[in-house]
Amino acid sequence: MSNEKISLEHGAGGKAMMNLIKDIFLEEIEKGKELGEVGLSDLDDGAALKIGNENIIFTTDSHTIQPIFFPGGDIGRLAVAGTVNDMAVMGGKPLAMSAAVVMSEGFPTESLGKVVRSMNGTADEAGVSLVTGDTKVMDKGSLDDIIVTTTGIGIAKKPISDHGLNPGDKIVVTGNIGNHETSIISEREGIDVESPIESDVAPIWKTIEAGLEVGGITAMKDPTRGGVSGVLNEIADKSNVGIVLFEDKFPVSKSVNGICEMLGIDPLNLTNEGIAIIGVEADKGNDVLEAIRNTKYGKNAEIIGEAVEEDNGKVMLKTAIGGRRLVRANVGAPTPRIC
Amino acid sequence: MSNEKISLEHGAGGKAMMNLIKDIFLEEIEKGKELGEVGLSDLDDGAALKIGNENIIFTTDSHTIQPIFFPGGDIGRLAVAGTVNDMAVMGGKPLAMSAAVVMSEGFPTESLGKVVRSMNGTADEAGVSLVTGDTKVMDKGSLDDIIVTTTGIGIAKKPISDHGLNPGDKIVVTGNIGNHETSIISEREGIDVESPIESDVAPIWKTIEAGLEVGGITAMKDPTRGGVSGVLNEIADKSNVGIVLFEDKFPVSKSVNGICEMLGIDPLNLTNEGIAIIGVEADKGNDVLEAIRNTKYGKNAEIIGEAVEEDNGKVMLKTAIGGRRLVRANVGAPTPRIC
């Protein structure tokens, strides 16, 4: 791909991004250097390293969202929650976090204060410590606003991958689908909705932990860029199983449904920032669901599907009226700078 | 500072940046959450965390250098070496690293390939594994080229801080001063020099390790933004000692000296990317120097000064002709986007 240029699709969390990562990053970075159960070539939410007797979860994300303050959150909350959640879905209790901030010359220090305050509040809520950081400033014209890159260290009793789903396992979603991206779209486009939509951005370690304590969890992933459809396709593909979804079980709010119908988008393709997709052994499904529902960010949890032996690597949707259709992963998400 | 705006000085590694970090980051982020010997409020090169029986060194940096390919290196080598060296100067053997890449729409994939190849080569050289990452794309006009944020996990037998210098300790610099910043300045300004200057960018864990094996090291820091003058002032201030430097001992190449004289800059104020400043107990000084000189990146190492009881928190220079002057830390470095 030597004559090509990077496009927005390459950062959208879909197939275009996966291909870029495989073609360039995995091509150039030497194999066989895994230090634990999960390494770079697994393309999971982060890495799992064995250090001494501990399973260390290690994960990083740059955050470029626009606008930086949005309904329900801001780039600071997003940056901390995003990395907490990437640790959480690998089974990692968040321990410590770094924050590297790149700002544009002229960025208001008051806004920086707000962002840092929000990072601290979110870290507190998740029980994680911000222990180190970096500050860079770029000249005006080279960057607008601010980019926040957070990296986390978590401790897992047992790392959870995104490829351990088995036929029969139930698929749990921990909360309403589609709030983050529709809130950003509404804000950017000035769409007037009856009840304003807020982003779901939240650190959901405690929700995940409640599920882990029940046990039987075989795969986890948070449906950020690429959405529920992308994440489920990845889990199905990596686990070599099919997944069947029950459309009438999807937790989607009325407002989000309204926006999706208005704009002709599928909620399954939308970026979320405060929910997880969890695969659970069938006999533990209801107990995990109950445990999750008893947490702050798990009240709307539902079992939305199950893994099957047929349709290997595919995600099928059973519609409410009895139809059946293939759920594909996006090539690229429709909204740039969504996280 | 609520009505102020971020300026380039706030990212230059000098006093302006330190004040911003103290006023905003330390003000907002709650104290008392240190997980080991070195935490956020120590403003060291990274954090030292106790996990199980291990001392984990954890450090992060965003890299925004322009141009991204420069004499002696590129943003990929810089990103890996920068984080390796921040771990190294805290006594951490580099173990694992993450890389979060933010690119502009239109960035050539061929350049990305080169950058990633360089990251891998540098990681290999340092014995560190790139285990996880992130890829984001911003629309054209919101970012030029590419930002690479690397975060590292290292293991220290005993973390080395930047505040442990004692009166009598020798000050070792591991290599020539000023090459990185003068190479970038020459490249940007098209300055014609007899022998072209290359950046010193290199992962210097093995050089540091050789010194650590001798023992007696009391403080370490790498003189990146802020230069040797900034780093020595910080060490003197935090350690509550004075430092006296011997001007005739500074290892500075002829070409770098030439550029500095031409432009009227002090080599002590320049950003370096492949050297460290090391405080060593007096009786170990020569052994540490010898051990360092036997490594690839330590051949030009020198003892450039010593810690004294007087002039608490200050750095004094003994000039070659017998004078004495105060060496101040920069408010902000002269060159933006130097790392």
Short mmCIF file of N, CA, C and O in Angstrom, two decimals, chain B residues 253-305:
data_model
loop_
_atom_site.label_atom_id
_atom_site.label_comp_id
_atom_site.label_asym_id
_atom_site.label_seq_id
_atom_site.Cartn_x
_atom_site.Cartn_y
_atom_site.Cartn_z
N SER B 253 30.69 18.52 20.57
CA SER B 253 31.43 18.35 19.31
C SER B 253 31.74 19.72 18.70
O SER B 253 31.08 20.71 19.00
N LYS B 254 32.74 19.75 17.81
CA LYS B 254 33.12 20.99 17.14
C LYS B 254 31.95 21.58 16.35
O LYS B 254 31.72 22.79 16.38
N SER B 255 31.22 20.70 15.63
CA SER B 255 30.11 21.20 14.80
C SER B 255 29.04 21.83 15.67
O SER B 255 28.49 22.88 15.34
N VAL B 256 28.71 21.18 16.79
CA VAL B 256 27.67 21.72 17.67
C VAL B 256 28.13 23.04 18.26
O VAL B 256 27.38 24.03 18.30
N ASN B 257 29.39 23.08 18.68
CA ASN B 257 29.93 24.33 19.20
C ASN B 257 29.84 25.44 18.17
O ASN B 257 29.48 26.58 18.49
N GLY B 258 30.15 25.09 16.92
CA GLY B 258 30.10 26.07 15.83
C GLY B 258 28.70 26.66 15.68
O GLY B 258 28.53 27.88 15.63
N ILE B 259 27.70 25.78 15.61
CA ILE B 259 26.30 26.23 15.46
C ILE B 259 25.91 27.10 16.65
O ILE B 259 25.25 28.13 16.49
N CYS B 260 26.29 26.66 17.85
CA CYS B 260 25.90 27.40 19.06
C CYS B 260 26.52 28.80 19.03
O CYS B 260 25.85 29.78 19.36
N GLU B 261 27.78 28.89 18.60
CA GLU B 261 28.42 30.22 18.52
C GLU B 261 27.76 31.07 17.46
O GLU B 261 27.47 32.24 17.68
N MET B 262 27.46 30.46 16.33
CA MET B 262 26.82 31.19 15.23
C MET B 262 25.46 31.76 15.66
O MET B 262 25.12 32.89 15.35
N LEU B 263 24.69 30.95 16.40
CA LEU B 263 23.33 31.37 16.76
C LEU B 263 23.23 31.98 18.16
O LEU B 263 22.16 32.43 18.58
N GLY B 264 24.36 31.99 18.87
CA GLY B 264 24.33 32.56 20.22
C GLY B 264 23.51 31.76 21.21
O GLY B 264 22.79 32.32 22.03
N ILE B 265 23.58 30.44 21.12
CA ILE B 265 22.88 29.61 22.10
C ILE B 265 23.89 28.87 22.97
O ILE B 265 24.98 28.55 22.52
N ASP B 266 23.45 28.58 24.18
CA ASP B 266 24.29 27.85 25.13
C ASP B 266 23.99 26.35 24.98
O ASP B 266 22.83 25.94 25.12
N PRO B 267 25.01 25.53 24.68
CA PRO B 267 24.76 24.08 24.52
C PRO B 267 24.05 23.47 25.73
O PRO B 267 23.31 22.50 25.60
N LEU B 268 24.27 24.06 26.91
CA LEU B 268 23.64 23.52 28.13
C LEU B 268 22.11 23.62 28.08
O LEU B 268 21.42 22.95 28.82
N ASN B 269 21.59 24.54 27.23
CA ASN B 269 20.14 24.72 27.17
C ASN B 269 19.46 23.86 26.12
O ASN B 269 18.24 23.90 25.97
N LEU B 270 20.25 23.07 25.40
CA LEU B 270 19.69 22.35 24.25
C LEU B 270 19.11 20.98 24.63
O LEU B 270 19.60 20.30 25.54
N THR B 271 18.09 20.60 23.89
CA THR B 271 17.44 19.29 24.06
C THR B 271 18.32 18.17 23.51
O THR B 271 18.84 18.27 22.41
N ASN B 272 18.46 17.10 24.29
CA ASN B 272 19.21 15.92 23.89
C ASN B 272 18.28 14.71 23.92
O ASN B 272 17.33 14.69 24.69
N GLU B 273 18.58 13.69 23.13
CA GLU B 273 17.69 12.52 23.11
C GLU B 273 18.44 11.19 23.26
O GLU B 273 17.85 10.14 23.05
N GLY B 274 19.73 11.27 23.65
CA GLY B 274 20.46 10.01 23.79
C GLY B 274 21.52 10.07 24.87
O GLY B 274 22.50 9.32 24.83
N ILE B 275 21.33 10.98 25.83
CA ILE B 275 22.30 11.05 26.93
C ILE B 275 21.57 11.16 28.27
O ILE B 275 20.39 11.48 28.31
N ALA B 276 22.31 10.87 29.34
CA ALA B 276 21.75 11.00 30.69
C ALA B 276 22.74 11.74 31.57
O ALA B 276 23.96 11.76 31.31
N ILE B 277 22.19 12.38 32.59
CA ILE B 277 22.98 13.01 33.64
C ILE B 277 22.87 12.09 34.86
O ILE B 277 21.76 11.74 35.29
N ILE B 278 24.01 11.72 35.41
CA ILE B 278 24.02 10.74 36.50
C ILE B 278 24.81 11.28 37.68
O ILE B 278 25.95 11.73 37.53
N GLY B 279 24.20 11.25 38.85
CA GLY B 279 24.91 11.59 40.09
C GLY B 279 25.46 10.31 40.70
O GLY B 279 24.73 9.32 40.83
N VAL B 280 26.74 10.31 41.07
CA VAL B 280 27.39 9.09 41.59
C VAL B 280 28.19 9.44 42.84
O VAL B 280 28.87 10.47 42.86
N GLU B 281 28.13 8.56 43.82
CA GLU B 281 28.98 8.73 45.00
C GLU B 281 30.43 8.90 44.56
O GLU B 281 30.88 8.19 43.64
N ALA B 282 31.14 9.81 45.22
CA ALA B 282 32.47 10.22 44.75
C ALA B 282 33.41 9.04 44.50
O ALA B 282 34.07 8.96 43.46
N ASP B 283 33.41 8.08 45.41
CA ASP B 283 34.39 6.99 45.27
C ASP B 283 34.04 6.01 44.15
O ASP B 283 34.86 5.18 43.77
N LYS B 284 32.83 6.12 43.64
CA LYS B 284 32.43 5.25 42.51
C LYS B 284 32.49 5.99 41.18
O LYS B 284 32.25 5.41 40.12
N GLY B 285 32.74 7.30 41.24
CA GLY B 285 32.65 8.13 40.04
C GLY B 285 33.46 7.60 38.86
O GLY B 285 32.92 7.42 37.76
N ASN B 286 34.73 7.32 39.08
CA ASN B 286 35.56 6.88 37.96
C ASN B 286 35.18 5.50 37.44
O ASN B 286 35.24 5.25 36.23
N ASP B 287 34.76 4.62 38.34
CA ASP B 287 34.36 3.28 37.89
C ASP B 287 33.08 3.35 37.04
O ASP B 287 32.97 2.66 36.02
N VAL B 288 32.14 4.18 37.49
CA VAL B 288 30.91 4.34 36.71
C VAL B 288 31.26 4.94 35.34
O VAL B 288 30.78 4.48 34.29
N LEU B 289 32.13 5.95 35.34
CA LEU B 289 32.54 6.58 34.07
C LEU B 289 33.14 5.54 33.13
O LEU B 289 32.79 5.48 31.94
N GLU B 290 34.04 4.71 33.65
CA GLU B 290 34.69 3.69 32.82
C GLU B 290 33.68 2.71 32.26
O GLU B 290 33.70 2.37 31.08
N ALA B 291 32.78 2.26 33.12
CA ALA B 291 31.76 1.28 32.70
C ALA B 291 30.91 1.87 31.58
O ALA B 291 30.59 1.20 30.59
N ILE B 292 30.55 3.13 31.74
CA ILE B 292 29.71 3.79 30.73
C ILE B 292 30.46 3.98 29.43
O ILE B 292 29.92 3.77 28.34
N ARG B 293 31.73 4.35 29.54
CA ARG B 293 32.53 4.56 28.32
C ARG B 293 32.70 3.28 27.51
O ARG B 293 33.01 3.32 26.33
N ASN B 294 32.54 2.13 28.16
CA ASN B 294 32.65 0.86 27.44
C ASN B 294 31.38 0.46 26.71
O ASN B 294 31.30 -0.64 26.17
N THR B 295 30.36 1.33 26.72
CA THR B 295 29.10 1.00 26.03
C THR B 295 29.00 1.81 24.73
O THR B 295 29.67 2.83 24.57
N LYS B 296 28.11 1.34 23.85
CA LYS B 296 27.96 1.94 22.51
C LYS B 296 27.68 3.44 22.57
O LYS B 296 28.23 4.21 21.80
N TYR B 297 26.78 3.84 23.46
CA TYR B 297 26.38 5.24 23.50
C TYR B 297 27.04 6.02 24.63
O TYR B 297 26.61 7.11 24.98
N GLY B 298 28.11 5.45 25.21
CA GLY B 298 28.75 6.11 26.35
C GLY B 298 30.20 6.52 26.11
O GLY B 298 30.88 6.96 27.04
N LYS B 299 30.66 6.38 24.86
CA LYS B 299 32.09 6.59 24.57
C LYS B 299 32.60 7.98 24.95
O LYS B 299 33.76 8.15 25.31
N ASN B 300 31.73 8.99 24.84
CA ASN B 300 32.16 10.37 25.12
C ASN B 300 31.82 10.84 26.53
O ASN B 300 31.82 12.04 26.81
N ALA B 301 31.48 9.90 27.40
CA ALA B 301 31.07 10.27 28.76
C ALA B 301 32.18 11.04 29.49
O ALA B 301 33.37 10.82 29.25
N GLU B 302 31.76 11.95 30.35
CA GLU B 302 32.70 12.75 31.15
C GLU B 302 32.10 13.02 32.53
O GLU B 302 30.89 13.03 32.69
N ILE B 303 33.01 13.23 33.49
CA ILE B 303 32.56 13.79 34.78
C ILE B 303 32.59 15.30 34.60
O ILE B 303 33.65 15.89 34.38
N ILE B 304 31.41 15.93 34.62
CA ILE B 304 31.35 17.36 34.29
C ILE B 304 31.18 18.25 35.52
O ILE B 304 31.11 19.47 35.38
N GLY B 305 31.10 17.65 36.70
CA GLY B 305 30.92 18.50 37.87
C GLY B 305 30.75 17.68 39.12
O GLY B 305 30.93 16.46 39.13
#
